[in-house]
Coordinates of C-alpha atoms in Angstrom, one line a residue:
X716 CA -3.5 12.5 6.5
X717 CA -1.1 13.6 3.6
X718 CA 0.8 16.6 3.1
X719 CA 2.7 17.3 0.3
X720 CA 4.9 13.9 -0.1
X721 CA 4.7 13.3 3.8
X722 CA 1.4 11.9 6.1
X723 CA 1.1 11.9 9.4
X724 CA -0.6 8.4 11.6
X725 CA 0.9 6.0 13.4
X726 CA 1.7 4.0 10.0
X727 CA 0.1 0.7 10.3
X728 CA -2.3 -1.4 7.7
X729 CA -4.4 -3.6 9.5
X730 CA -7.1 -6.0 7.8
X731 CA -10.1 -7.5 9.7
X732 CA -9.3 -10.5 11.8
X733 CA -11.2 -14.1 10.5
X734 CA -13.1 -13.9 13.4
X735 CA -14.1 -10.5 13.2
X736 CA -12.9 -9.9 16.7
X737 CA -9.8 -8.3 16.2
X738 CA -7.6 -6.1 13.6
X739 CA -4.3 -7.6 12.5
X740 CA -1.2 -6.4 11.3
X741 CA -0.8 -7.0 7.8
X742 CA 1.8 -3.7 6.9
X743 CA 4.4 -1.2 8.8
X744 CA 5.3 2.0 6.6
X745 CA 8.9 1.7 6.5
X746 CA 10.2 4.7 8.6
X747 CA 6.8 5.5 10.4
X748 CA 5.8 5.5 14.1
X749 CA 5.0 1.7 14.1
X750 CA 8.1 0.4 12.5
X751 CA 10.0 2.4 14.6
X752 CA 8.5 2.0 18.0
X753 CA 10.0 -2.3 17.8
X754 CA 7.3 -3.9 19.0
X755 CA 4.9 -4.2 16.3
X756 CA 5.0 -7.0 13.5
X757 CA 3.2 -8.1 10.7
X758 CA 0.7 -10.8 11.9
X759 CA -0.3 -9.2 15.3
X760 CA -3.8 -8.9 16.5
X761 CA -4.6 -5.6 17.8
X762 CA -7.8 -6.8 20.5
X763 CA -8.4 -3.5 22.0
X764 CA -7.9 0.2 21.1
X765 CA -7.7 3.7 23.0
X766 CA -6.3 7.2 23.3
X767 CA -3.4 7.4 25.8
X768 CA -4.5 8.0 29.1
X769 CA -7.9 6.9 28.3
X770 CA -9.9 3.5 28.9
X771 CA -8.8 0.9 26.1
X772 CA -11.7 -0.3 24.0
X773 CA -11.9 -3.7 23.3
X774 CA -12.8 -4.5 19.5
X775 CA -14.6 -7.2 20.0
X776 CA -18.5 -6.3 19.0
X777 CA -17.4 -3.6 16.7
X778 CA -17.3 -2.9 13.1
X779 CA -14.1 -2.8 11.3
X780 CA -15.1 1.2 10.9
X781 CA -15.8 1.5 14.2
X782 CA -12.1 -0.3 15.2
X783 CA -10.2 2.2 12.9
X784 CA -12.3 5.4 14.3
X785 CA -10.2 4.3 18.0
X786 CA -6.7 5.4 15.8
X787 CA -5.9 8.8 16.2
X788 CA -3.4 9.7 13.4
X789 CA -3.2 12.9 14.0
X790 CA 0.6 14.2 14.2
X791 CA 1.6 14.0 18.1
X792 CA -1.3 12.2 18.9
X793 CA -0.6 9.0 21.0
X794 CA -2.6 5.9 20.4
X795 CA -2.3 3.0 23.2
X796 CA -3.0 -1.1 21.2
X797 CA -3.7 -3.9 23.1
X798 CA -1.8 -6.7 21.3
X799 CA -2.7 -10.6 22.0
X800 CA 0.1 -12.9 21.9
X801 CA -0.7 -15.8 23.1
X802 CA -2.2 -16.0 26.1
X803 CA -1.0 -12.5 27.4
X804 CA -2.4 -9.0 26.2
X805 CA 0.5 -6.4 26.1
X806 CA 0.0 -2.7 25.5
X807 CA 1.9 -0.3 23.7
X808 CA 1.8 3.8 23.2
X809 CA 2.4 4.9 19.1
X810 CA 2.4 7.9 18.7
X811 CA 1.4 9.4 14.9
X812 CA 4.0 11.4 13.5
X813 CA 5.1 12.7 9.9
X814 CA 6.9 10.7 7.7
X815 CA 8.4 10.3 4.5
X816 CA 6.2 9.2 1.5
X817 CA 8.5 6.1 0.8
X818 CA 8.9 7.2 -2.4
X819 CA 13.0 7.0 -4.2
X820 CA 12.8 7.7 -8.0
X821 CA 16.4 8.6 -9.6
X822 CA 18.7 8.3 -12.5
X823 CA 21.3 4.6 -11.9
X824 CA 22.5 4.9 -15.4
X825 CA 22.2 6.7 -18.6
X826 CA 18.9 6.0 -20.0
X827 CA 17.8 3.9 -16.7
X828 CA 15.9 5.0 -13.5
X829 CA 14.8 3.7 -10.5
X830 CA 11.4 3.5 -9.0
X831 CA 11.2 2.6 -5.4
X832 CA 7.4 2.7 -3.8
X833 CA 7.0 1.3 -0.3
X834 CA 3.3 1.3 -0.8
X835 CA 0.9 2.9 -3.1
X836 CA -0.6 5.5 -0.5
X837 CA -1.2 8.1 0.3
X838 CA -3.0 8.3 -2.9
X839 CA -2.3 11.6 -4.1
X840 CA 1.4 11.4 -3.6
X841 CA 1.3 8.6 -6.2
X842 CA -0.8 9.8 -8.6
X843 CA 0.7 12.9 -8.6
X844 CA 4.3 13.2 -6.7
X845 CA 5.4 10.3 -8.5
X846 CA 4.4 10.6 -11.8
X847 CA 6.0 14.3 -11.6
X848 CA 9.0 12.6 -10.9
X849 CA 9.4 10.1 -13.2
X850 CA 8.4 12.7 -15.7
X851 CA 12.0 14.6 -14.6
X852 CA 13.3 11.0 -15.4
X853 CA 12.0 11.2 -19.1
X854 CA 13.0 14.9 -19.8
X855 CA 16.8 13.6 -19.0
X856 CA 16.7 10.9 -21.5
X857 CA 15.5 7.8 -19.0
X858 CA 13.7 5.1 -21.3
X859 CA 14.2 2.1 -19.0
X860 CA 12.7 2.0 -15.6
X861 CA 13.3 -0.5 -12.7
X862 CA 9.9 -0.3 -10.4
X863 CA 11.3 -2.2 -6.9
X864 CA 8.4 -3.4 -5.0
X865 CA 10.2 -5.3 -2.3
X866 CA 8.4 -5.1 0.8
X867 CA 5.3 -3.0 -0.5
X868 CA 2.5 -3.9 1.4
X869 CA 0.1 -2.8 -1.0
X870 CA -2.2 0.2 -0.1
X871 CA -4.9 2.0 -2.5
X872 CA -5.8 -0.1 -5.7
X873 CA -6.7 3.7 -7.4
X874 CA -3.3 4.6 -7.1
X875 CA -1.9 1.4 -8.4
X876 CA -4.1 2.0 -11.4
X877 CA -3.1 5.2 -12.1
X878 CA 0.8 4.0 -11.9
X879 CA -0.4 1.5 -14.8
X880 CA -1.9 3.8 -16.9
X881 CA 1.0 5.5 -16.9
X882 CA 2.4 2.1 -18.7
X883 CA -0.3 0.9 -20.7
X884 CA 0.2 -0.5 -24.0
X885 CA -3.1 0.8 -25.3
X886 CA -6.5 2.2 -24.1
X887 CA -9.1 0.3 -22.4
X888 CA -9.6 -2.3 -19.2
X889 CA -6.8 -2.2 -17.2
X890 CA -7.3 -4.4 -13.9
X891 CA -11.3 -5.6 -12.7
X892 CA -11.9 -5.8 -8.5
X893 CA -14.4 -9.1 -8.6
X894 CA -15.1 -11.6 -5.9
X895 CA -17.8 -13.8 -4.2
X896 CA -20.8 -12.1 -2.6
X897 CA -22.6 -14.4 -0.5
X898 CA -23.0 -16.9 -3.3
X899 CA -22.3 -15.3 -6.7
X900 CA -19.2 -13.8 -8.3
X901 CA -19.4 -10.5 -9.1
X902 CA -17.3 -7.4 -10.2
X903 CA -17.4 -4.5 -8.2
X904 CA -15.0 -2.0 -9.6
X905 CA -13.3 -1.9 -13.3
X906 CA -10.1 0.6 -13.5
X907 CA -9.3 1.7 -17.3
X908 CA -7.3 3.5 -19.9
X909 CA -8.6 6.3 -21.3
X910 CA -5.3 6.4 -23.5
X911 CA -2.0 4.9 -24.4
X912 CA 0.0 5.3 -21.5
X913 CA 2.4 8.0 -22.1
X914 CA 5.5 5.9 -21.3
X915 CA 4.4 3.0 -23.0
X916 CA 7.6 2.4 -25.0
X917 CA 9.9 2.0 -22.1
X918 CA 10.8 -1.2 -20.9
X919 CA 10.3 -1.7 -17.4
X920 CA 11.8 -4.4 -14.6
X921 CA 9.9 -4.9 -11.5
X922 CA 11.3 -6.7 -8.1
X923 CA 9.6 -8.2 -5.7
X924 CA 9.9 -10.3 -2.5
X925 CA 7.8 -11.6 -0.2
X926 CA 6.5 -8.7 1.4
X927 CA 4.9 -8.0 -1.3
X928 CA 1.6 -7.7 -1.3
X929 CA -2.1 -6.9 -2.3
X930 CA -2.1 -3.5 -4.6
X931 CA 2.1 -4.4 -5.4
X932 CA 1.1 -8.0 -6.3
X933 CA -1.7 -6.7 -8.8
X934 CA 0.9 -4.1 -10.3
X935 CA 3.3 -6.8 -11.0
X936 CA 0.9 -9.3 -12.4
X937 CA -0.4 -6.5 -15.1
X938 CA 3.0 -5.7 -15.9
X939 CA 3.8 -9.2 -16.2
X940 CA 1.2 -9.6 -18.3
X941 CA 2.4 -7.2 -20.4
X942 CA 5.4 -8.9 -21.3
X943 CA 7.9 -7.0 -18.7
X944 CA 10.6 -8.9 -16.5
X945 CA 9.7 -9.9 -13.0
X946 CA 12.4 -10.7 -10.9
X947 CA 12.8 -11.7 -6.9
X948 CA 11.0 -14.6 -5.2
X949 CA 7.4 -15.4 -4.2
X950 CA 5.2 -12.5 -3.0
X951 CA 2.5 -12.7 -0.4
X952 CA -0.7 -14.0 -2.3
X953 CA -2.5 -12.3 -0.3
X954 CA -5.8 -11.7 -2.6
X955 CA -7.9 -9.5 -0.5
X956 CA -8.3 -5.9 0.0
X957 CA -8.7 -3.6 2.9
X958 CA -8.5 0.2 4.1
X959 CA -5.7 2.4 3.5
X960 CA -3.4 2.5 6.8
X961 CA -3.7 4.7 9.9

């Protein structure tokens, strides 16, 4: 839940296991519960879920809903995950707390800033927290902006859209959600530009690494697209989407 620039959960993105029988680990917010805690890592497979003190559920059976209705993200709440590795199931207590919105944007030079976005959630904070800030940026003469991406997980492909808009060279299609249903190919969702973006002169540089992932990949790809400089090494590919984290 957001507040203002900070959220409260225990700061993990999971995605649906291949099996359907478990929720893995695809994302820790940097600074959140999870990432603090130690214990968690990208690529674990959460196999049962409860509230402290209570009986764990086991995921197995469930929906992917029904999995991320067991997370209590409430601040001061304390969730307990049953983590398979290997043959052993090990438990661990997170509890959801407030944190940061992951968001840096400053000034690094004259006529330069700095976007830093650790993912693009919680929505609003993008859409409107950073825009507000980058719109400081412009009143103090910034024209150039580096967006670093390095070790975004990705998070809500709205917000990611809005960020764009914000950069688009002219009006219309910006990105299109499409993918295989059963056996045809269809689009689900297409994002667009009602207008030029507003800071559609400046030049931009975007890094990346390769922790970054899913909405992060797609920004960089439209960007790159658009002719701006990509720099860093091999993201994720991870080419699916999933909810926003707990």
């Amino acid at each position: 839940m957001a507040d203002g620039g900070r959220w409260s959960g225990v700061c993990i993105e999971f995605e649906l296991s291949k099996d359907k029988e478990a929720l893995v680990v695809i994302g820790l917010v940097s600074g959140g519960s999870a990432e603090k805690s130690g214990f968690l890592s990208r690529g674990d497979h959460i196999v049962g879920i409860g509230k402290k003190g209570n009986t764990v559920t086991p995921l197995s059976g469930l929906t992917e809903e029904a999995m991320l209705a067991l997370v209590d993200g409430a601040e001061g709440a304390t969730t307990t995950f049953a983590v398979k590795r290997g043959d052993t199931t090990e438990f661990i207590d997170i509890t959801a707390d407030a944190t940061n919105d992951g968001v840096i944007v400053k000034e690094i030079a004259p006529e330069i800033g700095y976007l830093k976005l650790t993912a693009f959630w919680p929505e609003d904070v993008v859409r409107e927290d950073v825009e507000g800030r980058i719109d400081a940026l412009a009143q103090n003469g910034v024209r150039s902006l580096i967006i670093d991406l390095r070790g975004n997980y990705g998070g809500s492909i709205e917000a990611a859209a809005h960020l764009l808009a914000l950069f688009a060279p002219e009006n219309g299609t910006l990105l299109i959600v499409a993918g295989y249903r059963q056996d045809s190919f269809e689009e689900y969702q297409a994002y667009n530009a009602a207008l030029r973006g507003k800071w559609a002169d400046w030049k931009l540089a975007v890094l990346v690494a390769g922790e970054s992932a899913s909405a992060s990949e797609i920004v960089a790809g439209v960007l790159k697209e658009w002719g701006m400089l990509i720099i860093g090494t091999t993201t994720m590919d991870k080419g699916s989407g999933q909810p926003p984290p707990f």
